[in-house]
Amino acid sequence: MFKNAGPGMLIAAAFVGPGTVTTCIRAGVDWKLGLLWALLLSIGATLVLQEMAGRLGLSAPGGIPGFIRNSIGRPLLRILLLGIVLSGIVIGNAAYEAGNISGAVLGLEAVFGSAGASYFPFLVGIAAFGLLWFGNYRGLERVFTTLVLIMSLSFLITAILTRPDLSELIQGLFVPDIHSENVLTVVALVGTTVVPYNLFLYTSLVSEKWGSIDALQPMRRDIILSVLVGGIVSMSILITGAGSGAEVVSTVMDLAAGLEPVYGKAARYGMGIGLMAAGITSAITAPLAAAFVARQCFGWAAVRTDWKFRVVWMGVLLIGVLALSFEIRPLEIIYFAQVANGILLPVVGIFLLWAVNRAPLMGEVKNNRVQNILGLTVLVLVTGLGIWSIFKIFI
């Protein structure tokens, strides 16, 4: 298992973070199994985009920022686009890092109790720092594969305990139901699965691991398996929320407390361990993705021990720990990050689709007609999502 694991497990770990856990739980509580189709759609869109990002990583080590630097002739436009990318990923990940660490802390409290909980943010931060500083590429792969498996089993067992109705589950998966009342939840489910920084992260990780187009088939197997695992985890969380019988749930541990009288301690520990794994993995991948994007935007040397690379991920991690420890909620920064990500998602989609259609860059693995149709369809979806995410900030 570890021998065949690839960087895709980091992608699965990245998009199933505390935000995804909360969104899926609320979707299940509010709409039962009726929005499973939205997750299925999101998984398909993620597969299309991540596969294109993987091919770009095998062909062009500079990734999307490198392609922007080399393809845009007008300096002002090039700087503007790279600024949007840098702001959306680096500042955005710094703004959300406290939430990632908070999820891990909640999971630790569920498993070990609240005694000494004030030290949990620092413990999570130290663990993340150690893995990022000392962990080599292969070590990170093994850690993330283990954590994703723990998270998957925890949430899957909890979902099975709720005994979902099979006919309702199939209907929820394959019969779309969207209207004015649930459209915001649909947007949230897609937005928490199709994550812009995962495209940059996978491009960089693929380039580091394989760095050759000869690895096209292993890359595809890697990303398909990983995204499907992440999708199953997200669906399991939604199913758990739907089967809880709760009417209102504010946090994931509220749901665990509600399940405990019916399903015993297994529900609480299952949710707690799953949330802890989700939080820790996202607390590591967010700083790592920010550092990769900064490196690609500025053209730094492709070495993880480079001090500039380390300063970026250490800064993101430190901001998250301090913001959570001192209960700082920089709303202006979070709003800015949401707007930047709303713009970033379609911008990245456009440049990714453009890049994988360039024969001089991609060679024989450039997009074919079917891939372009799928890519354009997803691009329309993410553009609508980006516009909506900006619009809802100001209403």
mmCIF file of C-alpha atoms in Angstrom:
data_model
loop_
_atom_site.group_PDB
_atom_site.id
_atom_site.type_symbol
_atom_site.label_atom_id
_atom_site.label_comp_id
_atom_site.label_asym_id
_atom_site.label_seq_id
_atom_site.Cartn_x
_atom_site.Cartn_y
_atom_site.Cartn_z
ATOM 1 C CA MET A 1 0.000 0.000 0.000
ATOM 2 C CA PHE A 2 2.721 2.491 0.995
ATOM 3 C CA LYS A 3 4.883 1.471 -1.963
ATOM 4 C CA ASN A 4 2.158 2.397 -4.449
ATOM 5 C CA ALA A 5 0.882 5.497 -2.641
ATOM 6 C CA GLY A 6 1.364 8.774 -4.449
ATOM 7 C CA PRO A 7 0.869 12.472 -3.760
ATOM 8 C CA GLY A 8 -2.844 12.134 -4.442
ATOM 9 C CA MET A 9 -3.422 11.182 -0.800
ATOM 10 C CA LEU A 10 -2.274 14.669 0.160
ATOM 11 C CA ILE A 11 -5.009 16.029 -2.128
ATOM 12 C CA ALA A 12 -7.637 13.809 -0.491
ATOM 13 C CA ALA A 13 -6.412 14.970 2.905
ATOM 14 C CA ALA A 14 -6.441 18.605 1.790
ATOM 15 C CA PHE A 15 -10.016 18.819 0.545
ATOM 16 C CA VAL A 16 -11.508 16.828 3.433
ATOM 17 C CA GLY A 17 -10.724 19.383 6.119
ATOM 18 C CA PRO A 18 -12.784 20.691 9.040
ATOM 19 C CA GLY A 19 -14.668 23.023 6.688
ATOM 20 C CA THR A 20 -15.729 20.094 4.513
ATOM 21 C CA VAL A 21 -16.755 18.103 7.585
ATOM 22 C CA THR A 22 -18.974 20.938 8.851
ATOM 23 C CA THR A 23 -20.482 21.657 5.414
ATOM 24 C CA CYS A 24 -21.321 17.999 4.757
ATOM 25 C CA ILE A 25 -22.832 17.539 8.212
ATOM 26 C CA ARG A 26 -25.066 20.575 7.813
ATOM 27 C CA ALA A 27 -26.105 19.425 4.335
ATOM 28 C CA GLY A 28 -27.100 16.044 5.769
ATOM 29 C CA VAL A 29 -28.951 17.516 8.750
ATOM 30 C CA ASP A 30 -30.828 20.079 6.630
ATOM 31 C CA TRP A 31 -31.505 18.066 3.463
ATOM 32 C CA LYS A 32 -30.951 14.413 4.507
ATOM 33 C CA LEU A 33 -29.584 12.368 1.588
ATOM 34 C CA GLY A 34 -31.028 14.680 -1.061
ATOM 35 C CA LEU A 35 -27.744 16.466 -1.864
ATOM 36 C CA LEU A 36 -25.470 13.470 -2.345
ATOM 37 C CA TRP A 37 -25.680 14.207 -6.082
ATOM 38 C CA ALA A 38 -23.945 17.562 -5.482
ATOM 39 C CA LEU A 39 -20.992 15.753 -3.909
ATOM 40 C CA LEU A 40 -20.938 13.260 -6.798
ATOM 41 C CA LEU A 41 -20.859 16.180 -9.249
ATOM 42 C CA SER A 42 -18.081 17.840 -7.239
ATOM 43 C CA ILE A 43 -15.997 14.661 -7.252
ATOM 44 C CA GLY A 44 -16.321 14.425 -11.048
ATOM 45 C CA ALA A 45 -15.287 18.073 -11.467
ATOM 46 C CA THR A 46 -12.339 17.572 -9.108
ATOM 47 C CA LEU A 47 -11.162 14.527 -11.067
ATOM 48 C CA VAL A 48 -11.235 16.445 -14.365
ATOM 49 C CA LEU A 49 -9.278 19.426 -13.013
ATOM 50 C CA GLN A 50 -6.787 17.420 -10.928
ATOM 51 C CA GLU A 51 -5.997 15.084 -13.829
ATOM 52 C CA MET A 52 -5.225 18.106 -16.034
ATOM 53 C CA ALA A 53 -3.112 19.610 -13.224
ATOM 54 C CA GLY A 54 -1.240 16.304 -12.933
ATOM 55 C CA ARG A 55 -0.443 16.229 -16.652
ATOM 56 C CA LEU A 56 0.767 19.821 -16.472
ATOM 57 C CA GLY A 57 2.991 18.944 -13.499
ATOM 58 C CA LEU A 58 4.574 16.091 -15.453
ATOM 59 C CA SER A 59 5.207 18.337 -18.479
ATOM 60 C CA ALA A 60 6.016 21.730 -16.926
ATOM 61 C CA PRO A 61 7.649 21.900 -13.462
ATOM 62 C CA GLY A 62 6.737 25.597 -13.140
ATOM 63 C CA GLY A 63 3.051 24.722 -12.933
ATOM 64 C CA ILE A 64 0.283 27.249 -13.531
ATOM 65 C CA PRO A 65 2.233 30.297 -12.187
ATOM 66 C CA GLY A 66 5.192 29.328 -14.382
ATOM 67 C CA PHE A 67 2.893 29.077 -17.383
ATOM 68 C CA ILE A 68 1.467 32.557 -16.601
ATOM 69 C CA ARG A 69 4.997 34.005 -16.278
ATOM 70 C CA ASN A 70 6.087 32.538 -19.612
ATOM 71 C CA SER A 71 2.890 33.038 -21.629
ATOM 72 C CA ILE A 72 1.635 36.516 -20.714
ATOM 73 C CA GLY A 73 3.641 39.143 -22.587
ATOM 74 C CA ARG A 74 2.196 42.245 -20.938
ATOM 75 C CA PRO A 75 4.027 42.881 -17.638
ATOM 76 C CA LEU A 76 1.127 44.599 -15.858
ATOM 77 C CA LEU A 77 -1.334 41.825 -16.726
ATOM 78 C CA ARG A 78 1.217 39.178 -15.729
ATOM 79 C CA ILE A 79 1.842 40.844 -12.366
ATOM 80 C CA LEU A 80 -1.911 41.251 -11.768
ATOM 81 C CA LEU A 81 -2.625 37.575 -12.455
ATOM 82 C CA LEU A 82 0.285 36.350 -10.348
ATOM 83 C CA GLY A 83 -0.852 38.736 -7.582
ATOM 84 C CA ILE A 84 -4.337 37.207 -7.637
ATOM 85 C CA VAL A 85 -2.856 33.712 -7.430
ATOM 86 C CA LEU A 86 -0.454 34.648 -4.636
ATOM 87 C CA SER A 87 -3.128 36.508 -2.640
ATOM 88 C CA GLY A 88 -5.784 33.838 -3.029
ATOM 89 C CA ILE A 89 -3.550 30.949 -1.987
ATOM 90 C CA VAL A 90 -0.987 32.338 0.455
ATOM 91 C CA ILE A 91 -3.168 34.905 2.251
ATOM 92 C CA GLY A 92 -6.247 32.709 1.958
ATOM 93 C CA ASN A 93 -4.538 29.678 3.464
ATOM 94 C CA ALA A 94 -3.137 31.812 6.275
ATOM 95 C CA ALA A 95 -6.630 33.136 7.022
ATOM 96 C CA TYR A 96 -8.136 29.652 7.139
ATOM 97 C CA GLU A 97 -5.287 27.877 8.928
ATOM 98 C CA ALA A 98 -6.794 28.628 12.354
ATOM 99 C CA GLY A 99 -9.914 26.722 11.280
ATOM 100 C CA ASN A 100 -7.819 23.715 10.234
ATOM 101 C CA ILE A 101 -6.022 23.632 13.585
ATOM 102 C CA SER A 102 -9.335 24.196 15.384
ATOM 103 C CA GLY A 103 -10.761 21.051 13.779
ATOM 104 C CA ALA A 104 -7.818 18.985 14.984
ATOM 105 C CA VAL A 105 -8.210 20.451 18.483
ATOM 106 C CA LEU A 106 -11.922 19.570 18.598
ATOM 107 C CA GLY A 107 -11.099 16.018 17.589
ATOM 108 C CA LEU A 108 -8.428 15.767 20.287
ATOM 109 C CA GLU A 109 -10.902 17.037 22.891
ATOM 110 C CA ALA A 110 -13.452 14.423 21.808
ATOM 111 C CA VAL A 111 -10.946 11.596 22.190
ATOM 112 C CA PHE A 112 -8.850 12.734 25.168
ATOM 113 C CA GLY A 113 -11.164 15.122 27.013
ATOM 114 C CA SER A 114 -10.886 18.846 27.653
ATOM 115 C CA ALA A 115 -8.154 18.638 30.314
ATOM 116 C CA GLY A 116 -5.195 20.603 28.997
ATOM 117 C CA ALA A 117 -7.123 21.628 25.875
ATOM 118 C CA SER A 118 -5.491 25.069 25.921
ATOM 119 C CA TYR A 119 -2.236 23.384 24.884
ATOM 120 C CA PHE A 120 -3.763 21.408 21.995
ATOM 121 C CA PRO A 121 -3.283 24.180 19.353
ATOM 122 C CA PHE A 122 0.425 24.290 20.159
ATOM 123 C CA LEU A 123 0.680 20.478 20.034
ATOM 124 C CA VAL A 124 -0.957 20.431 16.598
ATOM 125 C CA GLY A 125 1.301 23.275 15.454
ATOM 126 C CA ILE A 126 4.440 21.488 16.705
ATOM 127 C CA ALA A 127 3.391 18.242 15.002
ATOM 128 C CA ALA A 128 2.752 20.053 11.710
ATOM 129 C CA PHE A 129 6.041 21.958 11.998
ATOM 130 C CA GLY A 130 7.989 18.753 12.628
ATOM 131 C CA LEU A 131 6.493 16.952 9.651
ATOM 132 C CA LEU A 132 7.083 19.891 7.314
ATOM 133 C CA TRP A 133 10.629 20.594 8.533
ATOM 134 C CA PHE A 134 12.009 17.085 8.937
ATOM 135 C CA GLY A 135 9.698 14.996 6.783
ATOM 136 C CA ASN A 136 11.088 14.022 3.404
ATOM 137 C CA TYR A 137 8.773 13.511 0.456
ATOM 138 C CA ARG A 138 8.309 9.789 0.998
ATOM 139 C CA GLY A 139 7.734 10.255 4.710
ATOM 140 C CA LEU A 140 4.976 12.793 4.098
ATOM 141 C CA GLU A 141 3.282 10.415 1.665
ATOM 142 C CA ARG A 142 3.226 7.650 4.281
ATOM 143 C CA VAL A 143 1.967 9.938 7.043
ATOM 144 C CA PHE A 144 -0.840 11.268 4.878
ATOM 145 C CA THR A 145 -1.825 7.854 3.568
ATOM 146 C CA THR A 146 -2.122 6.635 7.161
ATOM 147 C CA LEU A 147 -4.118 9.674 8.304
ATOM 148 C CA VAL A 148 -6.479 9.480 5.311
ATOM 149 C CA LEU A 149 -7.101 5.788 6.004
ATOM 150 C CA ILE A 150 -7.831 6.559 9.673
ATOM 151 C CA MET A 151 -10.149 9.387 8.667
ATOM 152 C CA SER A 152 -11.894 7.235 6.053
ATOM 153 C CA LEU A 153 -12.510 4.318 8.414
ATOM 154 C CA SER A 154 -13.671 6.618 11.232
ATOM 155 C CA PHE A 155 -16.282 8.444 9.169
ATOM 156 C CA LEU A 156 -17.319 5.339 7.199
ATOM 157 C CA ILE A 157 -17.969 3.344 10.397
ATOM 158 C CA THR A 158 -19.941 6.254 11.854
ATOM 159 C CA ALA A 159 -22.043 6.470 8.665
ATOM 160 C CA ILE A 160 -22.754 2.711 8.694
ATOM 161 C CA LEU A 161 -23.909 2.962 12.311
ATOM 162 C CA THR A 162 -26.738 5.289 11.188
ATOM 163 C CA ARG A 163 -28.065 2.560 8.823
ATOM 164 C CA PRO A 164 -29.099 4.731 5.846
ATOM 165 C CA ASP A 165 -32.024 3.652 3.667
ATOM 166 C CA LEU A 166 -30.571 2.184 0.442
ATOM 167 C CA SER A 167 -33.308 3.462 -1.881
ATOM 168 C CA GLU A 168 -33.027 7.006 -0.481
ATOM 169 C CA LEU A 169 -29.249 6.828 -0.802
ATOM 170 C CA ILE A 170 -29.434 5.834 -4.499
ATOM 171 C CA GLN A 171 -32.037 8.521 -5.200
ATOM 172 C CA GLY A 172 -29.921 11.154 -3.456
ATOM 173 C CA LEU A 173 -26.894 10.188 -5.539
ATOM 174 C CA PHE A 174 -28.472 10.088 -8.991
ATOM 175 C CA VAL A 175 -31.584 12.310 -8.894
ATOM 176 C CA PRO A 176 -30.555 15.998 -8.731
ATOM 177 C CA ASP A 177 -32.850 18.216 -6.674
ATOM 178 C CA ILE A 178 -31.973 21.911 -6.638
ATOM 179 C CA HIS A 179 -34.160 24.898 -5.795
ATOM 180 C CA SER A 180 -33.896 28.341 -4.249
ATOM 181 C CA GLU A 181 -33.829 27.013 -0.688
ATOM 182 C CA ASN A 182 -30.934 24.565 -1.059
ATOM 183 C CA VAL A 183 -28.848 26.309 -3.741
ATOM 184 C CA LEU A 184 -26.491 27.878 -1.175
ATOM 185 C CA THR A 185 -25.785 24.452 0.310
ATOM 186 C CA VAL A 186 -25.118 23.040 -3.172
ATOM 187 C CA VAL A 187 -22.650 25.874 -3.843
ATOM 188 C CA ALA A 188 -20.974 25.219 -0.478
ATOM 189 C CA LEU A 189 -20.597 21.486 -1.200
ATOM 190 C CA VAL A 190 -19.034 22.132 -4.605
ATOM 191 C CA GLY A 191 -16.845 24.915 -3.238
ATOM 192 C CA THR A 192 -15.466 22.821 -0.400
ATOM 193 C CA THR A 193 -14.531 19.988 -2.797
ATOM 194 C CA VAL A 194 -13.220 21.830 -5.877
ATOM 195 C CA VAL A 195 -10.404 23.655 -4.063
ATOM 196 C CA PRO A 196 -8.065 25.975 -6.055
ATOM 197 C CA TYR A 197 -4.955 25.371 -3.968
ATOM 198 C CA ASN A 198 -5.161 21.617 -4.556
ATOM 199 C CA LEU A 199 -4.467 22.218 -8.251
ATOM 200 C CA PHE A 200 -1.213 24.022 -7.423
ATOM 201 C CA LEU A 201 -0.322 21.484 -4.754
ATOM 202 C CA TYR A 202 -0.788 18.458 -7.010
ATOM 203 C CA THR A 203 1.095 20.069 -9.913
ATOM 204 C CA SER A 204 4.106 20.609 -7.646
ATOM 205 C CA LEU A 205 3.938 17.218 -5.918
ATOM 206 C CA VAL A 206 3.652 15.320 -9.205
ATOM 207 C CA SER A 207 6.637 17.223 -10.565
ATOM 208 C CA GLU A 208 8.669 16.309 -7.462
ATOM 209 C CA LYS A 209 7.680 12.647 -7.392
ATOM 210 C CA TRP A 210 7.817 11.704 -11.061
ATOM 211 C CA GLY A 211 8.893 14.714 -13.153
ATOM 212 C CA SER A 212 8.369 12.833 -16.411
ATOM 213 C CA ILE A 213 5.420 12.279 -18.717
ATOM 214 C CA ASP A 214 6.328 8.565 -18.676
ATOM 215 C CA ALA A 215 4.520 8.439 -15.316
ATOM 216 C CA LEU A 216 1.168 9.437 -16.861
ATOM 217 C CA GLN A 217 -0.621 6.194 -15.997
ATOM 218 C CA PRO A 218 0.620 5.958 -12.375
ATOM 219 C CA MET A 219 -0.361 9.622 -11.922
ATOM 220 C CA ARG A 220 -3.880 8.963 -13.204
ATOM 221 C CA ARG A 221 -4.329 5.916 -10.993
ATOM 222 C CA ASP A 222 -3.047 7.925 -8.046
ATOM 223 C CA ILE A 223 -5.430 10.872 -8.440
ATOM 224 C CA ILE A 224 -8.480 8.743 -9.301
ATOM 225 C CA LEU A 225 -8.021 6.573 -6.208
ATOM 226 C CA SER A 226 -7.326 9.543 -3.942
ATOM 227 C CA VAL A 227 -10.236 11.717 -5.083
ATOM 228 C CA LEU A 228 -12.623 8.765 -4.833
ATOM 229 C CA VAL A 229 -11.422 8.075 -1.279
ATOM 230 C CA GLY A 230 -11.937 11.729 -0.388
ATOM 231 C CA GLY A 231 -15.367 11.671 -1.996
ATOM 232 C CA ILE A 232 -16.425 8.583 -0.044
ATOM 233 C CA VAL A 233 -15.323 10.282 3.180
ATOM 234 C CA SER A 234 -17.372 13.405 2.353
ATOM 235 C CA MET A 235 -20.412 11.304 1.497
ATOM 236 C CA SER A 236 -20.029 9.307 4.720
ATOM 237 C CA ILE A 237 -20.070 12.548 6.706
ATOM 238 C CA LEU A 238 -23.225 13.736 4.925
ATOM 239 C CA ILE A 239 -24.895 10.351 5.513
ATOM 240 C CA THR A 240 -23.994 10.569 9.205
ATOM 241 C CA GLY A 241 -25.612 13.989 9.434
ATOM 242 C CA ALA A 242 -28.716 12.749 7.628
ATOM 243 C CA GLY A 243 -29.092 9.736 9.913
ATOM 244 C CA SER A 244 -28.505 11.585 13.147
ATOM 245 C CA GLY A 245 -32.094 12.721 13.571
ATOM 246 C CA ALA A 246 -30.813 16.141 14.638
ATOM 247 C CA GLU A 247 -32.700 19.272 13.587
ATOM 248 C CA VAL A 248 -29.924 21.814 14.166
ATOM 249 C CA VAL A 249 -26.179 21.149 14.418
ATOM 250 C CA SER A 250 -23.603 23.909 14.934
ATOM 251 C CA THR A 251 -20.424 21.816 15.058
ATOM 252 C CA VAL A 252 -19.326 18.279 14.273
ATOM 253 C CA MET A 253 -19.036 17.448 17.978
ATOM 254 C CA ASP A 254 -22.643 18.547 18.533
ATOM 255 C CA LEU A 255 -23.521 15.778 16.105
ATOM 256 C CA ALA A 256 -21.291 13.279 17.909
ATOM 257 C CA ALA A 257 -22.975 14.133 21.210
ATOM 258 C CA GLY A 258 -26.376 13.617 19.593
ATOM 259 C CA LEU A 259 -25.389 10.228 18.181
ATOM 260 C CA GLU A 260 -23.886 8.930 21.405
ATOM 261 C CA PRO A 261 -27.143 8.027 23.239
ATOM 262 C CA VAL A 262 -28.219 5.836 20.302
ATOM 263 C CA TYR A 263 -24.965 4.475 18.956
ATOM 264 C CA GLY A 264 -22.718 4.569 22.027
ATOM 265 C CA LYS A 265 -19.172 5.804 22.458
ATOM 266 C CA ALA A 266 -18.227 4.482 18.991
ATOM 267 C CA ALA A 267 -19.976 7.447 17.362
ATOM 268 C CA ARG A 268 -18.165 10.017 19.477
ATOM 269 C CA TYR A 269 -14.745 8.418 19.040
ATOM 270 C CA GLY A 270 -15.355 7.828 15.335
ATOM 271 C CA MET A 271 -16.248 11.467 14.732
ATOM 272 C CA GLY A 272 -13.475 12.686 17.040
ATOM 273 C CA ILE A 273 -10.694 10.630 15.426
ATOM 274 C CA GLY A 274 -11.949 11.502 11.943
ATOM 275 C CA LEU A 275 -12.081 15.219 12.717
ATOM 276 C CA MET A 276 -8.632 15.102 14.327
ATOM 277 C CA ALA A 277 -7.158 13.474 11.194
ATOM 278 C CA ALA A 278 -8.995 15.934 8.925
ATOM 279 C CA GLY A 279 -7.724 18.906 10.915
ATOM 280 C CA ILE A 280 -4.101 17.766 11.144
ATOM 281 C CA THR A 281 -3.847 16.908 7.447
ATOM 282 C CA SER A 282 -5.342 20.235 6.368
ATOM 283 C CA ALA A 283 -3.151 22.099 8.870
ATOM 284 C CA ILE A 284 -0.122 20.642 7.047
ATOM 285 C CA THR A 285 -1.256 20.816 3.416
ATOM 286 C CA ALA A 286 -2.418 24.465 3.571
ATOM 287 C CA PRO A 287 1.035 25.867 4.520
ATOM 288 C CA LEU A 288 2.714 23.452 2.092
ATOM 289 C CA ALA A 289 0.493 24.579 -0.807
ATOM 290 C CA ALA A 290 1.109 28.250 0.048
ATOM 291 C CA ALA A 291 4.876 27.667 -0.064
ATOM 292 C CA PHE A 292 4.678 25.836 -3.406
ATOM 293 C CA VAL A 293 2.607 28.638 -4.964
ATOM 294 C CA ALA A 294 4.992 31.324 -3.698
ATOM 295 C CA ARG A 295 7.915 29.338 -5.113
ATOM 296 C CA GLN A 296 6.257 29.014 -8.529
ATOM 297 C CA CYS A 297 5.157 32.667 -8.628
ATOM 298 C CA PHE A 298 8.632 34.018 -7.819
ATOM 299 C CA GLY A 299 10.622 31.304 -9.615
ATOM 300 C CA TRP A 300 12.551 30.160 -6.536
ATOM 301 C CA ALA A 301 14.761 27.081 -6.615
ATOM 302 C CA ALA A 302 12.804 23.819 -6.434
ATOM 303 C CA VAL A 303 14.312 22.801 -3.086
ATOM 304 C CA ARG A 304 12.222 22.287 0.051
ATOM 305 C CA THR A 305 15.073 23.283 2.305
ATOM 306 C CA ASP A 306 15.295 26.718 0.672
ATOM 307 C CA TRP A 307 14.854 29.312 3.447
ATOM 308 C CA LYS A 308 12.297 31.364 1.440
ATOM 309 C CA PHE A 309 10.140 28.271 0.934
ATOM 310 C CA ARG A 310 10.311 27.471 4.648
ATOM 311 C CA VAL A 311 9.541 31.057 5.695
ATOM 312 C CA VAL A 312 6.231 30.931 3.772
ATOM 313 C CA TRP A 313 4.920 27.704 5.289
ATOM 314 C CA MET A 314 6.180 28.651 8.755
ATOM 315 C CA GLY A 315 4.378 31.996 8.487
ATOM 316 C CA VAL A 316 1.071 30.395 7.505
ATOM 317 C CA LEU A 317 1.353 27.820 10.295
ATOM 318 C CA LEU A 318 2.320 30.416 12.911
ATOM 319 C CA ILE A 319 -0.591 32.697 11.963
ATOM 320 C CA GLY A 320 -2.994 29.780 12.380
ATOM 321 C CA VAL A 321 -1.670 28.768 15.804
ATOM 322 C CA LEU A 322 -1.579 32.326 17.172
ATOM 323 C CA ALA A 323 -4.992 33.267 15.754
ATOM 324 C CA LEU A 324 -6.586 30.225 17.399
ATOM 325 C CA SER A 325 -4.673 30.488 20.672
ATOM 326 C CA PHE A 326 -5.565 34.165 21.191
ATOM 327 C CA GLU A 327 -9.053 33.832 19.653
ATOM 328 C CA ILE A 328 -8.263 36.318 16.892
ATOM 329 C CA ARG A 329 -10.731 36.300 13.995
ATOM 330 C CA PRO A 330 -9.436 38.689 11.317
ATOM 331 C CA LEU A 331 -12.752 39.074 9.461
ATOM 332 C CA GLU A 332 -11.391 41.553 6.923
ATOM 333 C CA ILE A 333 -8.644 39.115 5.927
ATOM 334 C CA ILE A 334 -11.119 36.243 5.700
ATOM 335 C CA TYR A 335 -13.453 38.306 3.515
ATOM 336 C CA PHE A 336 -10.508 39.270 1.306
ATOM 337 C CA ALA A 337 -9.468 35.616 1.050
ATOM 338 C CA GLN A 338 -13.000 34.576 0.046
ATOM 339 C CA VAL A 339 -13.154 37.235 -2.680
ATOM 340 C CA ALA A 340 -9.658 36.342 -3.926
ATOM 341 C CA ASN A 341 -10.532 32.642 -4.051
ATOM 342 C CA GLY A 342 -13.805 33.414 -5.800
ATOM 343 C CA ILE A 343 -11.805 35.174 -8.540
ATOM 344 C CA LEU A 344 -8.997 32.635 -8.434
ATOM 345 C CA LEU A 345 -11.029 29.511 -9.167
ATOM 346 C CA PRO A 346 -12.175 30.525 -12.697
ATOM 347 C CA VAL A 347 -8.823 32.231 -13.450
ATOM 348 C CA VAL A 348 -6.929 29.064 -12.584
ATOM 349 C CA GLY A 349 -9.436 26.965 -14.539
ATOM 350 C CA ILE A 350 -8.970 29.120 -17.659
ATOM 351 C CA PHE A 351 -5.172 29.041 -17.535
ATOM 352 C CA LEU A 352 -5.102 25.329 -16.741
ATOM 353 C CA LEU A 353 -7.325 24.556 -19.744
ATOM 354 C CA TRP A 354 -5.226 26.844 -21.929
ATOM 355 C CA ALA A 355 -1.977 25.248 -20.776
ATOM 356 C CA VAL A 356 -3.019 21.638 -21.378
ATOM 357 C CA ASN A 357 -4.089 22.541 -24.947
ATOM 358 C CA ARG A 358 -0.663 23.888 -25.944
ATOM 359 C CA ALA A 359 1.158 21.276 -28.016
ATOM 360 C CA PRO A 360 4.670 22.816 -27.524
ATOM 361 C CA LEU A 361 4.204 22.517 -23.757
ATOM 362 C CA MET A 362 2.252 19.266 -23.441
ATOM 363 C CA GLY A 363 3.325 17.308 -26.528
ATOM 364 C CA GLU A 364 1.338 14.128 -27.087
ATOM 365 C CA VAL A 365 -0.560 14.454 -23.788
ATOM 366 C CA LYS A 366 -2.336 17.705 -24.625
ATOM 367 C CA ASN A 367 -6.108 17.695 -24.253
ATOM 368 C CA ASN A 368 -8.224 15.761 -26.730
ATOM 369 C CA ARG A 369 -11.782 16.715 -27.721
ATOM 370 C CA VAL A 370 -13.487 14.788 -24.915
ATOM 371 C CA GLN A 371 -11.155 16.248 -22.315
ATOM 372 C CA ASN A 372 -11.856 19.751 -23.632
ATOM 373 C CA ILE A 373 -15.615 19.242 -23.438
ATOM 374 C CA LEU A 374 -15.290 18.008 -19.857
ATOM 375 C CA GLY A 375 -12.886 20.825 -19.013
ATOM 376 C CA LEU A 376 -15.165 23.519 -20.458
ATOM 377 C CA THR A 377 -18.141 22.092 -18.597
ATOM 378 C CA VAL A 378 -16.236 22.198 -15.314
ATOM 379 C CA LEU A 379 -14.950 25.687 -16.142
ATOM 380 C CA VAL A 380 -18.515 26.965 -16.537
ATOM 381 C CA LEU A 381 -19.360 25.349 -13.193
ATOM 382 C CA VAL A 382 -16.400 26.855 -11.305
ATOM 383 C CA THR A 383 -16.909 30.265 -12.933
ATOM 384 C CA GLY A 384 -20.505 30.295 -11.725
ATOM 385 C CA LEU A 385 -19.302 29.194 -8.311
ATOM 386 C CA GLY A 386 -16.684 31.935 -8.234
ATOM 387 C CA ILE A 387 -19.184 34.644 -9.182
ATOM 388 C CA TRP A 388 -21.653 33.364 -6.597
ATOM 389 C CA SER A 389 -19.042 33.209 -3.830
ATOM 390 C CA ILE A 390 -18.113 36.861 -4.480
ATOM 391 C CA PHE A 391 -21.737 37.925 -4.732
ATOM 392 C CA LYS A 392 -22.744 36.394 -1.396
ATOM 393 C CA ILE A 393 -19.935 38.276 0.389
ATOM 394 C CA PHE A 394 -21.649 41.570 -0.396
ATOM 395 C CA ILE A 395 -25.315 40.669 0.198
#
